[in-house]
Amino acid sequence: MALKQFNLLSFIFILALISLSPIGQAKRNTPSDKKPSPFEFIKTVQGCHKGNKTKEIHNLKKYLHKFGYLQYPNQTHANNDDFDEALESAVKTYQRNYNINPTGTLDATTVSKMTTPRCGVPDIINGKNTMQKHGTKEHESNSSSKHIHTVSHYSFLPGNPRWPRSKTHLTYMFSANTPAAAVGPVSRAFQKWASSTHFTFSLAQSSADLVIGFHSGDHGDGNPFDGRGGTLAHAFAPTNGRFHYDADELWSVGPVQDAFDLETVALHEIGHLLGLGHSAVEAAIMYSGIGAGVTKNLHPDDIQGIKSLYNV
Ligand SMILES: *[C@@H]1O[C@H](CO)[C@@H](O)[C@H](O)[C@H]1NC(C)=O
Ligand SMILES: *[C@@H]1O[C@H](CO)[C@@H](O)[C@H](O)[C@H]1NC(C)=O
Ligand SMILES: *[C@@H]1O[C@H](CO)[C@@H](O)[C@H](O)[C@H]1NC(C)=O
Ligand SMILES: [Zn+2]
Ligand SMILES: [Zn+2]
């Protein structure tokens, strides 16, 4: 009896703790420790173009390398501040992917796009530009009525990895360090994907197909997070199943100023878990950028992508 009472009390105590807990790093969100975003430096190279040599160019090269746009065989060129031909070409590819006039100059539009917080999964993987694959493929229900056609911009990850045909039910679980507040939003995101695809999902206690966790900085998978802002999350292609949130972000349930919506980010990362790459459609959940205080839902482009990948 005494034991039962203790269990009940500790249960209530834990419940109280959970409901009082800030999500992620919310308690640190005071104006005094507002650090600049890891992408903030890009503002200092606005206006730069080929031939310029400016302090932060080497960091821009790192940024474009991280997201797959730039590869130097010679490390001297990778680490210097010369706005060279290779960098110009990378900037142009970035601009084409994000529907910006491909001038190769870091104009305000390009800088604004590049400084948007985003998913850590690259846009170009092993030389495959995931944002262009279907960029020119038009689903012409009728090609002679040009203004009616819709252009599909979803993409697959390199090699089109996907879950086996028979595996339409996937289980998921959370790593031990997951804030309790994340469980609901992630589960809702799975239910949204389930209601629009042939997949079903359920929560498991162990050995699940998909594992969701919160990680900080370098966490051992070769894709270090970068603190507040910058990259927000990443996930691996089928059938790896790992989905990591950046634990240093300010996370929220629903739209909250300066915070990132757990469910919106989950919808995006689940897309990667199922095999989708980034989409050039800004309204699609698989678009790489995610604004603070913004919520998004699945878009026909995302659904079409899964249906096409799995031939359903
Ligand atoms: C870039 O180079 C141009 C000359 O081509 C120069 O006028 C401009 O000030 C340079 N910009 C920066 C940010 O260094
Ligand atoms: C790398 O580039 C630098 C500067 O252009 C050059 O001096 C060096 O010889 C190059 N190294 C190799 C291995 O090509
Ligand atoms: C496309 O539309 C035009 C006129 O709107 C029509 O004449 C033509 O037969 C249509 N083609 C197809 C393949 O549906
Ligand atoms: Zn992504
Ligand atoms: Zn990770």
GROMACS .gro file of C-alpha atoms and ligand atoms in nm:
model
  356
    1MET     CA    1   0.000   0.000   0.000
    2ALA     CA    2   0.276   0.239   0.098
    3LEU     CA    3   0.463   0.146  -0.217
    4LYS     CA    4   0.157   0.211  -0.428
    5GLN     CA    5   0.113   0.551  -0.271
    6PHE     CA    6   0.475   0.634  -0.333
    7ASN     CA    7   0.441   0.534  -0.695
    8LEU     CA    8   0.133   0.749  -0.734
    9LEU     CA    9   0.306   1.043  -0.569
   10SER     CA   10   0.617   1.015  -0.780
   11PHE     CA   11   0.400   0.979  -1.087
   12ILE     CA   12   0.222   1.304  -1.003
   13PHE     CA   13   0.554   1.466  -0.927
   14ILE     CA   14   0.698   1.358  -1.262
   15LEU     CA   15   0.386   1.482  -1.441
   16ALA     CA   16   0.427   1.819  -1.271
   17LEU     CA   17   0.794   1.830  -1.371
   18ILE     CA   18   0.710   1.749  -1.732
   19SER     CA   19   0.446   2.018  -1.759
   20LEU     CA   20   0.680   2.277  -1.609
   21SER     CA   21   0.981   2.181  -1.818
   22PRO     CA   22   1.087   2.419  -2.090
   23ILE     CA   23   1.120   2.257  -2.429
   24GLY     CA   24   1.477   2.219  -2.538
   25GLN     CA   25   1.670   2.525  -2.435
   26ALA     CA   26   1.370   2.753  -2.385
   27LYS     CA   27   1.484   2.860  -2.041
   28ARG     CA   28   1.801   3.003  -2.194
   29ASN     CA   29   1.612   3.224  -2.433
   30THR     CA   30   1.695   3.552  -2.269
   31PRO     CA   31   1.797   3.853  -2.478
   32SER     CA   32   2.131   3.866  -2.296
   33ASP     CA   33   2.253   3.540  -2.448
   34LYS     CA   34   2.123   3.584  -2.799
   35LYS     CA   35   2.413   3.453  -3.002
   36PRO     CA   36   2.426   3.527  -3.373
   37SER     CA   37   2.308   3.243  -3.595
   38PRO     CA   38   2.585   3.029  -3.746
   39PHE     CA   39   2.468   3.159  -4.086
   40GLU     CA   40   2.483   3.526  -3.985
   41PHE     CA   41   2.831   3.578  -4.134
   42ILE     CA   42   2.683   3.549  -4.485
   43LYS     CA   43   2.540   3.901  -4.444
   44THR     CA   44   2.895   4.036  -4.434
   45VAL     CA   45   2.970   3.905  -4.785
   46GLN     CA   46   2.654   4.046  -4.943
   47GLY     CA   47   2.736   4.207  -5.278
   48CYS     CA   48   3.043   3.991  -5.335
   49HIS     CA   49   3.107   3.830  -5.669
   50LYS     CA   50   3.387   3.664  -5.864
   51GLY     CA   51   3.717   3.844  -5.814
   52ASN     CA   52   3.636   3.965  -5.461
   53LYS     CA   53   3.859   3.872  -5.171
   54THR     CA   54   3.678   3.929  -4.842
   55LYS     CA   55   3.732   3.802  -4.489
   56GLU     CA   56   3.437   3.558  -4.464
   57ILE     CA   57   3.455   3.404  -4.813
   58HIS     CA   58   3.623   3.090  -4.674
   59ASN     CA   59   3.324   3.040  -4.445
   60LEU     CA   60   3.088   3.080  -4.740
   61LYS     CA   61   3.290   2.805  -4.911
   62LYS     CA   62   3.243   2.585  -4.602
   63TYR     CA   63   2.869   2.658  -4.604
   64LEU     CA   64   2.831   2.566  -4.972
   65HIS     CA   65   3.048   2.259  -4.920
   66LYS     CA   66   2.830   2.146  -4.628
   67PHE     CA   67   2.516   2.154  -4.839
   68GLY     CA   68   2.684   1.983  -5.134
   69TYR     CA   69   2.748   2.272  -5.372
   70LEU     CA   70   3.125   2.300  -5.362
   71GLN     CA   71   3.417   2.059  -5.370
   72TYR     CA   72   3.779   2.165  -5.404
   73PRO     CA   73   4.045   1.907  -5.491
   74ASN     CA   74   4.299   2.156  -5.354
   75GLN     CA   75   4.251   2.246  -4.984
   76THR     CA   76   4.436   2.575  -5.030
   77HIS     CA   77   4.149   2.692  -5.249
   78ALA     CA   78   3.890   2.553  -5.008
   79ASN     CA   79   4.030   2.754  -4.719
   80ASN     CA   80   4.120   3.089  -4.875
   81ASP     CA   81   3.905   3.399  -4.920
   82ASP     CA   82   3.921   3.415  -5.300
   83PHE     CA   83   3.582   3.438  -5.472
   84ASP     CA   84   3.699   3.210  -5.752
   85GLU     CA   85   3.534   3.049  -6.052
   86ALA     CA   86   3.432   2.736  -5.856
   87LEU     CA   87   3.259   2.946  -5.592
   88GLU     CA   88   3.077   3.149  -5.855
   89SER     CA   89   2.956   2.831  -6.019
   90ALA     CA   90   2.838   2.696  -5.679
   91VAL     CA   91   2.650   3.019  -5.604
   92LYS     CA   92   2.479   2.998  -5.944
   93THR     CA   93   2.370   2.638  -5.878
   94TYR     CA   94   2.236   2.744  -5.538
   95GLN     CA   95   2.046   3.031  -5.700
   96ARG     CA   96   1.894   2.800  -5.963
   97ASN     CA   97   1.782   2.557  -5.690
   98TYR     CA   98   1.612   2.836  -5.498
   99ASN     CA   99   1.454   3.005  -5.800
  100ILE     CA  100   1.682   3.307  -5.780
  101ASN     CA  101   1.825   3.475  -6.092
  102PRO     CA  102   2.158   3.286  -6.132
  103THR     CA  103   2.395   3.580  -6.145
  104GLY     CA  104   2.668   3.428  -5.928
  105THR     CA  105   2.662   3.748  -5.720
  106LEU     CA  106   2.561   3.735  -5.354
  107ASP     CA  107   2.265   3.968  -5.388
  108ALA     CA  108   2.024   4.042  -5.104
  109THR     CA  109   1.779   3.770  -5.214
  110THR     CA  110   2.051   3.506  -5.213
  111VAL     CA  111   2.185   3.616  -4.875
  112SER     CA  112   1.836   3.615  -4.728
  113LYS     CA  113   1.778   3.261  -4.855
  114MET     CA  114   2.117   3.136  -4.735
  115THR     CA  115   2.071   3.274  -4.384
  116THR     CA  116   1.734   3.099  -4.338
  117PRO     CA  117   1.755   2.818  -4.079
  118ARG     CA  118   1.738   2.486  -4.255
  119CYS     CA  119   1.761   2.111  -4.255
  120GLY     CA  120   2.116   1.976  -4.232
  121VAL     CA  121   2.068   1.728  -4.515
  122PRO     CA  122   2.261   1.856  -4.822
  123ASP     CA  123   2.080   1.967  -5.140
  124ILE     CA  124   2.346   1.797  -5.352
  125ILE     CA  125   2.456   1.451  -5.237
  126ASN     CA  126   2.744   1.263  -5.402
  127GLY     CA  127   2.716   1.499  -5.695
  128LYS     CA  128   2.341   1.444  -5.734
  129ASN     CA  129   2.147   1.769  -5.721
  130THR     CA  130   1.832   1.650  -5.546
  131MET     CA  131   1.659   1.981  -5.609
  132GLN     CA  132   1.688   1.964  -5.988
  133LYS     CA  133   1.610   1.598  -6.060
  134HIS     CA  134   1.245   1.653  -6.122
  135GLY     CA  135   1.278   2.025  -6.177
  136THR     CA  136   1.231   1.991  -6.548
  137LYS     CA  137   0.988   1.701  -6.539
  138GLU     CA  138   0.648   1.835  -6.612
  139HIS     CA  139   0.338   1.641  -6.532
  140GLU     CA  140   0.171   1.751  -6.848
  141SER     CA  141  -0.188   1.645  -6.835
  142ASN     CA  142  -0.196   1.857  -7.146
  143SER     CA  143   0.124   2.006  -7.278
  144SER     CA  144  -0.047   2.240  -7.520
  145SER     CA  145  -0.218   2.427  -7.239
  146LYS     CA  146   0.105   2.548  -7.081
  147HIS     CA  147  -0.039   2.772  -6.816
  148ILE     CA  148  -0.229   2.483  -6.659
  149HIS     CA  149   0.055   2.234  -6.618
  150THR     CA  150   0.200   2.172  -6.277
  151VAL     CA  151   0.572   2.119  -6.232
  152SER     CA  152   0.679   1.861  -5.981
  153HIS     CA  153   0.983   1.941  -5.771
  154TYR     CA  154   1.000   1.658  -5.523
  155SER     CA  155   1.314   1.445  -5.529
  156PHE     CA  156   1.459   1.118  -5.408
  157LEU     CA  157   1.782   1.058  -5.224
  158PRO     CA  158   2.075   0.931  -5.435
  159GLY     CA  159   2.026   0.569  -5.543
  160ASN     CA  160   1.654   0.598  -5.460
  161PRO     CA  161   1.682   0.417  -5.125
  162ARG     CA  162   1.342   0.308  -4.994
  163TRP     CA  163   1.180   0.067  -4.751
  164PRO     CA  164   1.112  -0.283  -4.888
  165ARG     CA  165   0.777  -0.318  -5.063
  166SER     CA  166   0.637  -0.543  -4.787
  167LYS     CA  167   0.742  -0.302  -4.512
  168THR     CA  168   0.454  -0.058  -4.499
  169HIS     CA  169   0.430  -0.053  -4.120
  170LEU     CA  170   0.717   0.121  -3.944
  171THR     CA  171   0.772   0.147  -3.570
  172TYR     CA  172   0.936   0.446  -3.405
  173MET     CA  173   1.085   0.519  -3.066
  174PHE     CA  174   1.250   0.807  -2.885
  175SER     CA  175   1.602   0.826  -2.740
  176ALA     CA  176   1.614   0.863  -2.364
  177ASN     CA  177   1.701   1.235  -2.373
  178THR     CA  178   1.390   1.335  -2.569
  179PRO     CA  179   1.190   1.617  -2.406
  180ALA     CA  180   0.844   1.485  -2.317
  181ALA     CA  181   0.688   1.774  -2.511
  182ALA     CA  182   0.828   1.636  -2.839
  183VAL     CA  183   0.641   1.305  -2.824
  184GLY     CA  184   0.299   1.446  -2.917
  185PRO     CA  185   0.415   1.660  -3.213
  186VAL     CA  186   0.630   1.380  -3.359
  187SER     CA  187   0.346   1.130  -3.324
  188ARG     CA  188   0.107   1.374  -3.495
  189ALA     CA  189   0.356   1.415  -3.780
  190PHE     CA  190   0.366   1.037  -3.828
  191GLN     CA  191  -0.014   1.027  -3.832
  192LYS     CA  192  -0.020   1.298  -4.101
  193TRP     CA  193   0.216   1.099  -4.323
  194ALA     CA  194   0.009   0.786  -4.256
  195SER     CA  195  -0.313   0.955  -4.361
  196SER     CA  196  -0.164   1.056  -4.699
  197THR     CA  197   0.049   0.753  -4.789
  198HIS     CA  198   0.041   0.372  -4.777
  199PHE     CA  199   0.257   0.377  -4.461
  200THR     CA  200   0.137   0.322  -4.105
  201PHE     CA  201   0.339   0.396  -3.793
  202SER     CA  202   0.328   0.298  -3.430
  203LEU     CA  203   0.526   0.376  -3.119
  204ALA     CA  204   0.750   0.095  -2.992
  205GLN     CA  205   0.949   0.059  -2.671
  206SER     CA  206   1.257  -0.099  -2.825
  207SER     CA  207   1.421  -0.206  -3.152
  208ALA     CA  208   1.211   0.029  -3.361
  209ASP     CA  209   1.268   0.096  -3.732
  210LEU     CA  210   1.293   0.470  -3.668
  211VAL     CA  211   1.467   0.639  -3.375
  212ILE     CA  212   1.416   1.005  -3.286
  213GLY     CA  213   1.664   1.184  -3.062
  214PHE     CA  214   1.791   1.525  -2.953
  215HIS     CA  215   2.163   1.587  -3.001
  216SER     CA  216   2.400   1.874  -2.956
  217GLY     CA  217   2.709   1.975  -3.156
  218ASP     CA  218   2.924   1.686  -3.273
  219HIS     CA  219   2.725   1.376  -3.181
  220GLY     CA  220   2.919   1.107  -3.360
  221ASP     CA  221   2.741   1.063  -3.694
  222GLY     CA  222   2.967   1.288  -3.900
  223ASN     CA  223   2.704   1.564  -3.920
  224PRO     CA  224   2.768   1.795  -3.624
  225PHE     CA  225   2.499   2.043  -3.522
  226ASP     CA  226   2.589   2.409  -3.493
  227GLY     CA  227   2.416   2.556  -3.188
  228ARG     CA  228   2.119   2.793  -3.194
  229GLY     CA  229   1.997   2.867  -3.548
  230GLY     CA  230   2.166   2.736  -3.863
  231THR     CA  231   2.087   2.369  -3.910
  232LEU     CA  232   1.786   2.247  -3.709
  233ALA     CA  233   1.767   1.873  -3.767
  234HIS     CA  234   1.865   1.594  -4.002
  235ALA     CA  235   1.761   1.242  -4.086
  236PHE     CA  236   1.906   0.947  -4.271
  237ALA     CA  237   1.785   0.772  -4.584
  238PRO     CA  238   1.605   0.434  -4.573
  239THR     CA  239   1.656   0.203  -4.408
  240ASN     CA  240   1.886   0.373  -4.156
  241GLY     CA  241   1.600   0.524  -3.956
  242ARG     CA  242   1.785   0.788  -3.750
  243PHE     CA  243   1.623   1.133  -3.707
  244HIS     CA  244   1.805   1.390  -3.496
  245TYR     CA  245   1.682   1.725  -3.369
  246ASP     CA  246   1.944   1.987  -3.279
  247ALA     CA  247   1.902   2.000  -2.900
  248ASP     CA  248   2.039   2.357  -2.890
  249GLU     CA  249   1.743   2.507  -3.075
  250LEU     CA  250   1.452   2.674  -2.908
  251TRP     CA  251   1.170   2.430  -2.986
  252SER     CA  252   0.797   2.488  -2.962
  253VAL     CA  253   0.465   2.314  -2.996
  254GLY     CA  254   0.290   2.527  -3.256
  255PRO     CA  255   0.395   2.867  -3.389
  256VAL     CA  256   0.596   3.058  -3.129
  257GLN     CA  257   0.810   3.359  -3.212
  258ASP     CA  258   1.183   3.279  -3.245
  259ALA     CA  259   1.115   2.907  -3.189
  260PHE     CA  260   1.089   2.616  -3.431
  261ASP     CA  261   0.779   2.402  -3.449
  262LEU     CA  262   0.858   2.042  -3.351
  263GLU     CA  263   0.581   1.896  -3.567
  264THR     CA  264   0.677   2.091  -3.882
  265VAL     CA  265   1.037   1.979  -3.852
  266ALA     CA  266   0.924   1.620  -3.784
  267LEU     CA  267   0.709   1.622  -4.099
  268HIS     CA  268   1.017   1.725  -4.298
  269GLU     CA  269   1.258   1.475  -4.145
  270ILE     CA  270   1.009   1.186  -4.176
  271GLY     CA  271   1.011   1.266  -4.550
  272HIS     CA  272   1.386   1.188  -4.549
  273LEU     CA  273   1.330   0.872  -4.341
  274LEU     CA  274   1.093   0.755  -4.616
  275GLY     CA  275   1.337   0.844  -4.897
  276LEU     CA  276   1.254   1.196  -5.012
  277GLY     CA  277   1.520   1.457  -5.084
  278HIS     CA  278   1.468   1.832  -5.082
  279SER     CA  279   1.202   1.992  -5.298
  280ALA     CA  280   1.232   2.319  -5.486
  281VAL     CA  281   0.867   2.395  -5.402
  282GLU     CA  282   0.872   2.649  -5.121
  283ALA     CA  283   0.532   2.540  -4.986
  284ALA     CA  284   0.635   2.173  -4.977
  285ILE     CA  285   0.736   2.026  -4.642
  286MET     CA  286   1.050   1.893  -4.816
  287TYR     CA  287   1.173   2.244  -4.892
  288SER     CA  288   1.503   2.279  -4.703
  289GLY     CA  289   1.440   2.608  -4.523
  290ILE     CA  290   1.224   2.644  -4.213
  291GLY     CA  291   1.146   2.981  -4.059
  292ALA     CA  292   1.113   3.046  -3.688
  293GLY     CA  293   0.753   3.076  -3.570
  294VAL     CA  294   0.629   2.901  -3.884
  295THR     CA  295   0.416   2.588  -3.915
  296LYS     CA  296   0.375   2.391  -4.234
  297ASN     CA  297   0.186   2.086  -4.349
  298LEU     CA  298   0.225   1.816  -4.609
  299HIS     CA  299   0.186   1.954  -4.961
  300PRO     CA  300   0.065   1.766  -5.274
  301ASP     CA  301   0.428   1.779  -5.398
  302ASP     CA  302   0.538   1.572  -5.095
  303ILE     CA  303   0.259   1.315  -5.135
  304GLN     CA  304   0.327   1.287  -5.507
  305GLY     CA  305   0.694   1.226  -5.425
  306ILE     CA  306   0.622   0.930  -5.195
  307LYS     CA  307   0.366   0.785  -5.437
  308SER     CA  308   0.617   0.806  -5.718
  309LEU     CA  309   0.906   0.660  -5.514
  310TYR     CA  310   0.699   0.360  -5.402
  311ASN     CA  311   0.495   0.326  -5.724
  312VAL     CA  312   0.163   0.343  -5.546
  313LIG     C1  313   3.423   4.345  -5.482
  313LIG     O1  314   3.501   4.386  -5.595
  313LIG     C2  315   3.458   4.507  -5.653
  313LIG     C3  316   3.544   4.532  -5.776
  313LIG     O2  317   3.521   4.427  -5.869
  313LIG     C4  318   3.472   4.620  -5.553
  313LIG     O3  319   3.425   4.740  -5.608
  313LIG     C5  320   3.391   4.585  -5.430
  313LIG     O4  321   3.411   4.683  -5.330
  313LIG     C6  322   3.430   4.450  -5.373
  313LIG     N1  323   3.337   4.415  -5.266
  313LIG     C7  324   3.378   4.365  -5.150
  313LIG     C8  325   3.271   4.339  -5.048
  313LIG     O5  326   3.495   4.344  -5.125
  314LIG     C1  327   4.705   2.427  -5.447
  314LIG     O1  328   4.689   2.562  -5.484
  314LIG     C2  329   4.796   2.646  -5.449
  314LIG     C3  330   4.756   2.791  -5.477
  314LIG     O2  331   4.695   2.804  -5.604
  314LIG     C4  332   4.920   2.603  -5.523
  314LIG     O3  333   5.030   2.684  -5.489
  314LIG     C5  334   4.949   2.456  -5.490
  314LIG     O4  335   5.057   2.410  -5.568
  314LIG     C6  336   4.828   2.369  -5.516
  314LIG     N1  337   4.852   2.235  -5.466
  314LIG     C7  338   4.833   2.128  -5.539
  314LIG     C8  339   4.860   1.998  -5.472
  314LIG     O5  340   4.794   2.132  -5.654
  315LIG     C1  341  -0.487   1.951  -7.511
  315LIG     O1  342  -0.575   2.060  -7.515
  315LIG     C2  343  -0.607   2.104  -7.646
  315LIG     C3  344  -0.693   2.229  -7.637
  315LIG     O2  345  -0.713   2.272  -7.508
  315LIG     C4  346  -0.676   1.992  -7.720
  315LIG     O3  347  -0.704   2.031  -7.853
  315LIG     C5  348  -0.586   1.869  -7.723
  315LIG     O4  349  -0.655   1.758  -7.782
  315LIG     C6  350  -0.544   1.831  -7.581
  315LIG     N1  351  -0.445   1.725  -7.585
  315LIG     C7  352  -0.447   1.622  -7.505
  315LIG     C8  353  -0.335   1.522  -7.522
  315LIG     O5  354  -0.533   1.605  -7.418
  316ZN      ZN  355   1.589   1.805  -4.519
  317ZN      ZN  356   2.285   1.337  -3.620
   0.00000   0.00000   0.00000
